[in-house]
Amino acid sequence: MAIEKVSFEETLKRGVVERGLCVGCAACVISCPFNCLEYADHGPKIISECKVCGICARICPRFNLSLPSLERIVFGRERRNEEEFGIYKRILVAQTTSDEVRAVCQDGGVVTSLLISAFEEGIISGAAASHESVKEPLRAAPKLALSRSELLECSGTRYTYSPNLLALKEGVQKKIGKIAFIGTPCQIHALRKIQAFPLKKYADAVSFSVGLFCSESFTYDGLVMGFLHGKMGIRPEDVARVNIKGKMLLKMKSGEVIALPIKEIREYACSFCSACPDFSAELADISVGGLGLEGWSLTVIRTDVGDEIFRRAESKGAIKAKPLEDKRILDLLIRMSRRKRENLIKSPS
Ligand SMILES: Cc1cc2nc3c(=O)[nH]c(=O)nc-3n(C[C@H](O)[C@H](O)[C@H](O)COP(=O)(O)OP(=O)(O)OC[C@H]3O[C@@H](n4cnc5c(N)ncnc54)[C@H](O)[C@@H]3O)c2cc1C
């Protein structure tokens, strides 16, 4: 299909960046064949004259996003109305069997265990994931994880935005071989647009994707520096882990747990999250979230590729799984998915 050739300024700058809808995923930056864009201040910055190839507008998850057309490519059909959290093959409650993973993971450690299992089986050479910034505690930063210890280092959730596609670019540039991609729903949308286009150098490199359930991410300046540090007097470097389960739970390095009401942090949510229709990463090969579970991950296996990756981890003994029996969890997943779809501000075109 011929690409409509419109400049970055006329499409993404005007329709996405200037309207405050840019998520900062870096899809445009990594897809520009002329390297006209760099990633700066949480978004694309034009550094040389746009060559008007039109590719960035085709890849952006906030520009002309059509989930039904991506569903047709990923699943061969569109989602039916009753498939409220997307198309899937199996839904399970799962947990790591590794004490090492359990010590550092967010919920059931499913993401890290899947990655370690695929890495040890030689299915992937690394993962485009996210770790805690070395310089700024509690800030998420992209990380190309190339060993078991680096995959463990990525475990756990940082609630600020991490442009993991930059780690994918690094892996492709370094020609490391097959890569697993981990990301929030908007990042999975970008990845699927890249595969659908296709931008072959990235499409061919990705072995499978793991999507994280996501209500919203938060600004570092607002949540960490403004609220936690400024208002509550909590030093980011003293916090070992953050989880959000009805409340914001801070596990301090001292062992103390501090619970903060969720309504106090809502104002620090990233405004661009209001344009997202997807809670459960409906286009990923496997989607994982914590919802109301303690020490387990709700795991939605969506594609044949995802099924194979999960089965191999399970048969290796890296993960144990059981059917989802608690209807309240399923109801919550449906409610969260509806809420996201209903909040949708129409994607610009
Ligand atoms: C911003 C954000 C909001 C979320 N909101 C919800 C929610 O509302 N409800 C819910 O049920 N679950 C939510 N999750 C998912 C949840 O926090 C866990 O990531 C998920 O349950 C997997 O747990 P695990 O123990 O299997 O993962 P782990 O084994 O701990 O692995 C976590 C993986 O997440 C990746 N990661 C960590 N932080 C980020 C980030 N900022 N951006 C991209 N990748 C990252 C790491 O690379 C790691 O590979 C959210 C995650 C994020 C990043």
Coordinates of C-alpha atoms in Angstrom, one line a residue, residues 70-236:
L70 CA -4.9 -4.4 14.4
E71 CA -7.1 -7.2 15.8
R72 CA -7.6 -8.4 12.3
I73 CA -3.9 -8.6 11.8
V74 CA -3.0 -10.2 15.2
F75 CA -6.0 -12.5 15.6
G76 CA -7.5 -12.7 12.1
R77 CA -10.8 -11.2 13.3
E78 CA -12.2 -8.3 15.3
R79 CA -13.2 -8.5 19.0
R80 CA -16.8 -9.3 19.6
N81 CA -18.7 -6.9 22.0
E82 CA -18.9 -9.6 24.7
E83 CA -15.1 -10.1 24.6
E84 CA -14.8 -7.1 27.0
F85 CA -11.1 -7.5 27.7
G86 CA -10.1 -8.5 24.2
I87 CA -9.6 -11.7 22.3
Y88 CA -7.9 -14.5 24.3
K89 CA -7.3 -18.2 24.4
R90 CA -7.0 -18.9 28.1
I91 CA -7.2 -16.9 31.3
L92 CA -5.3 -18.1 34.4
V93 CA -4.0 -17.2 37.8
A94 CA -0.3 -17.9 37.8
Q95 CA 2.8 -17.5 40.0
T96 CA 6.5 -18.0 39.8
T97 CA 8.1 -21.0 41.5
S98 CA 11.4 -19.2 42.0
D99 CA 12.2 -17.7 45.4
E100 CA 14.7 -15.4 43.6
V101 CA 12.0 -14.0 41.4
R102 CA 9.4 -13.8 44.2
A103 CA 11.8 -11.6 46.2
V104 CA 11.9 -8.9 43.6
C105 CA 8.7 -9.2 41.5
Q106 CA 5.6 -7.0 41.6
D107 CA 2.7 -9.5 41.8
G108 CA 3.1 -13.2 40.8
G109 CA 6.4 -12.8 39.1
V110 CA 5.0 -14.3 35.9
V111 CA 6.5 -11.7 33.6
T112 CA 10.1 -12.2 34.9
S113 CA 9.7 -16.0 35.0
L114 CA 8.4 -16.1 31.4
L115 CA 11.4 -14.0 30.3
I116 CA 13.9 -16.1 32.2
S117 CA 12.4 -19.3 30.9
A118 CA 12.5 -18.1 27.3
F119 CA 16.0 -16.8 27.7
E120 CA 17.3 -20.1 29.2
E121 CA 15.6 -22.1 26.4
G122 CA 17.3 -20.0 23.8
I123 CA 14.0 -18.6 22.4
I124 CA 15.2 -15.0 23.1
S125 CA 18.6 -13.4 23.5
G126 CA 17.2 -10.6 25.6
A127 CA 14.3 -8.5 26.5
A128 CA 13.3 -4.9 25.8
A129 CA 12.1 -4.1 29.3
S130 CA 12.3 -1.4 32.0
H131 CA 14.3 -1.0 35.2
E132 CA 14.7 1.7 37.8
S133 CA 16.8 4.6 36.7
V134 CA 20.3 4.4 38.1
K135 CA 20.3 8.2 38.9
E136 CA 16.7 8.8 40.0
P137 CA 15.1 6.3 42.4
L138 CA 11.5 5.3 41.4
R139 CA 11.9 6.6 37.9
A140 CA 11.3 3.9 35.2
A141 CA 13.9 3.7 32.4
P142 CA 14.1 1.4 29.4
K143 CA 16.5 -1.5 29.7
L144 CA 17.8 -4.0 27.2
A145 CA 18.2 -7.0 29.5
L146 CA 20.7 -9.5 28.2
S147 CA 21.2 -11.9 31.1
R148 CA 19.3 -13.7 33.9
S149 CA 20.5 -11.1 36.4
E150 CA 19.5 -8.2 34.2
L151 CA 16.0 -9.8 33.7
L152 CA 15.8 -10.0 37.5
E153 CA 16.9 -6.4 37.8
C154 CA 13.9 -5.4 35.7
S155 CA 11.4 -7.1 37.9
G156 CA 8.8 -5.0 39.8
T157 CA 6.7 -2.1 38.6
R158 CA 7.8 1.6 38.4
Y159 CA 4.7 3.7 37.9
T160 CA 6.3 6.3 35.7
Y161 CA 6.5 6.0 31.9
S162 CA 9.3 4.0 30.4
P163 CA 9.8 4.1 26.6
N164 CA 10.8 0.5 26.3
L165 CA 10.9 0.8 22.4
L166 CA 14.2 2.5 22.9
A167 CA 15.5 -0.7 24.4
L168 CA 14.2 -2.6 21.3
K169 CA 16.1 -0.2 19.1
E170 CA 19.2 -0.9 21.0
G171 CA 18.8 -4.6 20.7
V172 CA 18.2 -4.4 17.0
Q173 CA 21.2 -2.1 16.5
K174 CA 23.4 -4.5 18.5
K175 CA 22.0 -7.4 16.5
I176 CA 21.5 -9.5 19.6
G177 CA 19.0 -11.9 18.0
K178 CA 15.4 -12.5 19.1
I179 CA 14.0 -10.1 21.7
A180 CA 10.9 -10.2 24.0
F181 CA 9.1 -6.9 24.3
I182 CA 7.5 -5.9 27.6
G183 CA 5.2 -2.9 27.7
T184 CA 2.1 -1.0 28.7
P185 CA -0.9 -1.2 26.4
C186 CA 0.1 1.9 24.4
Q187 CA 3.5 0.4 23.8
I188 CA 2.0 -2.8 22.6
H189 CA -0.2 -0.8 20.2
A190 CA 2.9 0.8 18.8
L191 CA 4.6 -2.5 18.5
R192 CA 1.7 -4.0 16.6
K193 CA 1.6 -1.0 14.3
I194 CA 5.3 -1.5 13.6
Q195 CA 4.7 -5.2 12.9
A196 CA 1.7 -4.5 10.7
F197 CA 3.4 -1.8 8.6
P198 CA 5.8 -3.8 8.7
L199 CA 9.1 -2.2 9.7
K200 CA 10.9 -5.4 9.2
K201 CA 14.1 -4.8 11.2
Y202 CA 11.9 -4.6 14.4
A203 CA 9.1 -6.9 13.3
D204 CA 11.6 -9.7 12.6
A205 CA 13.5 -9.2 15.8
V206 CA 10.5 -9.5 18.2
S207 CA 9.9 -13.1 19.4
F208 CA 6.8 -12.3 21.6
S209 CA 5.3 -9.5 23.6
V210 CA 4.1 -9.3 27.2
G211 CA 1.6 -6.5 27.9
L212 CA 1.0 -5.1 31.4
F213 CA -2.5 -4.2 32.6
C214 CA -2.5 -0.5 33.1
S215 CA -5.0 2.1 34.5
E216 CA -2.5 4.9 34.0
S217 CA 1.0 5.9 34.6
F218 CA 2.2 8.9 36.7
T219 CA 4.5 11.8 36.2
Y220 CA 7.8 11.6 38.0
D221 CA 7.8 15.3 38.9
G222 CA 4.3 15.1 40.2
L223 CA 4.1 11.8 42.0
V224 CA 7.6 11.2 43.1
M225 CA 9.1 14.6 43.6
G226 CA 6.0 16.7 44.2
F227 CA 3.8 14.3 46.3
L228 CA 6.0 11.7 47.9
H229 CA 9.1 13.8 48.5
G230 CA 7.6 17.3 48.6
K231 CA 4.3 16.8 50.4
M232 CA 4.8 13.5 52.3
G233 CA 8.5 13.9 53.1
I234 CA 9.3 10.4 51.8
R235 CA 12.8 10.2 50.2
P236 CA 12.5 8.1 46.9

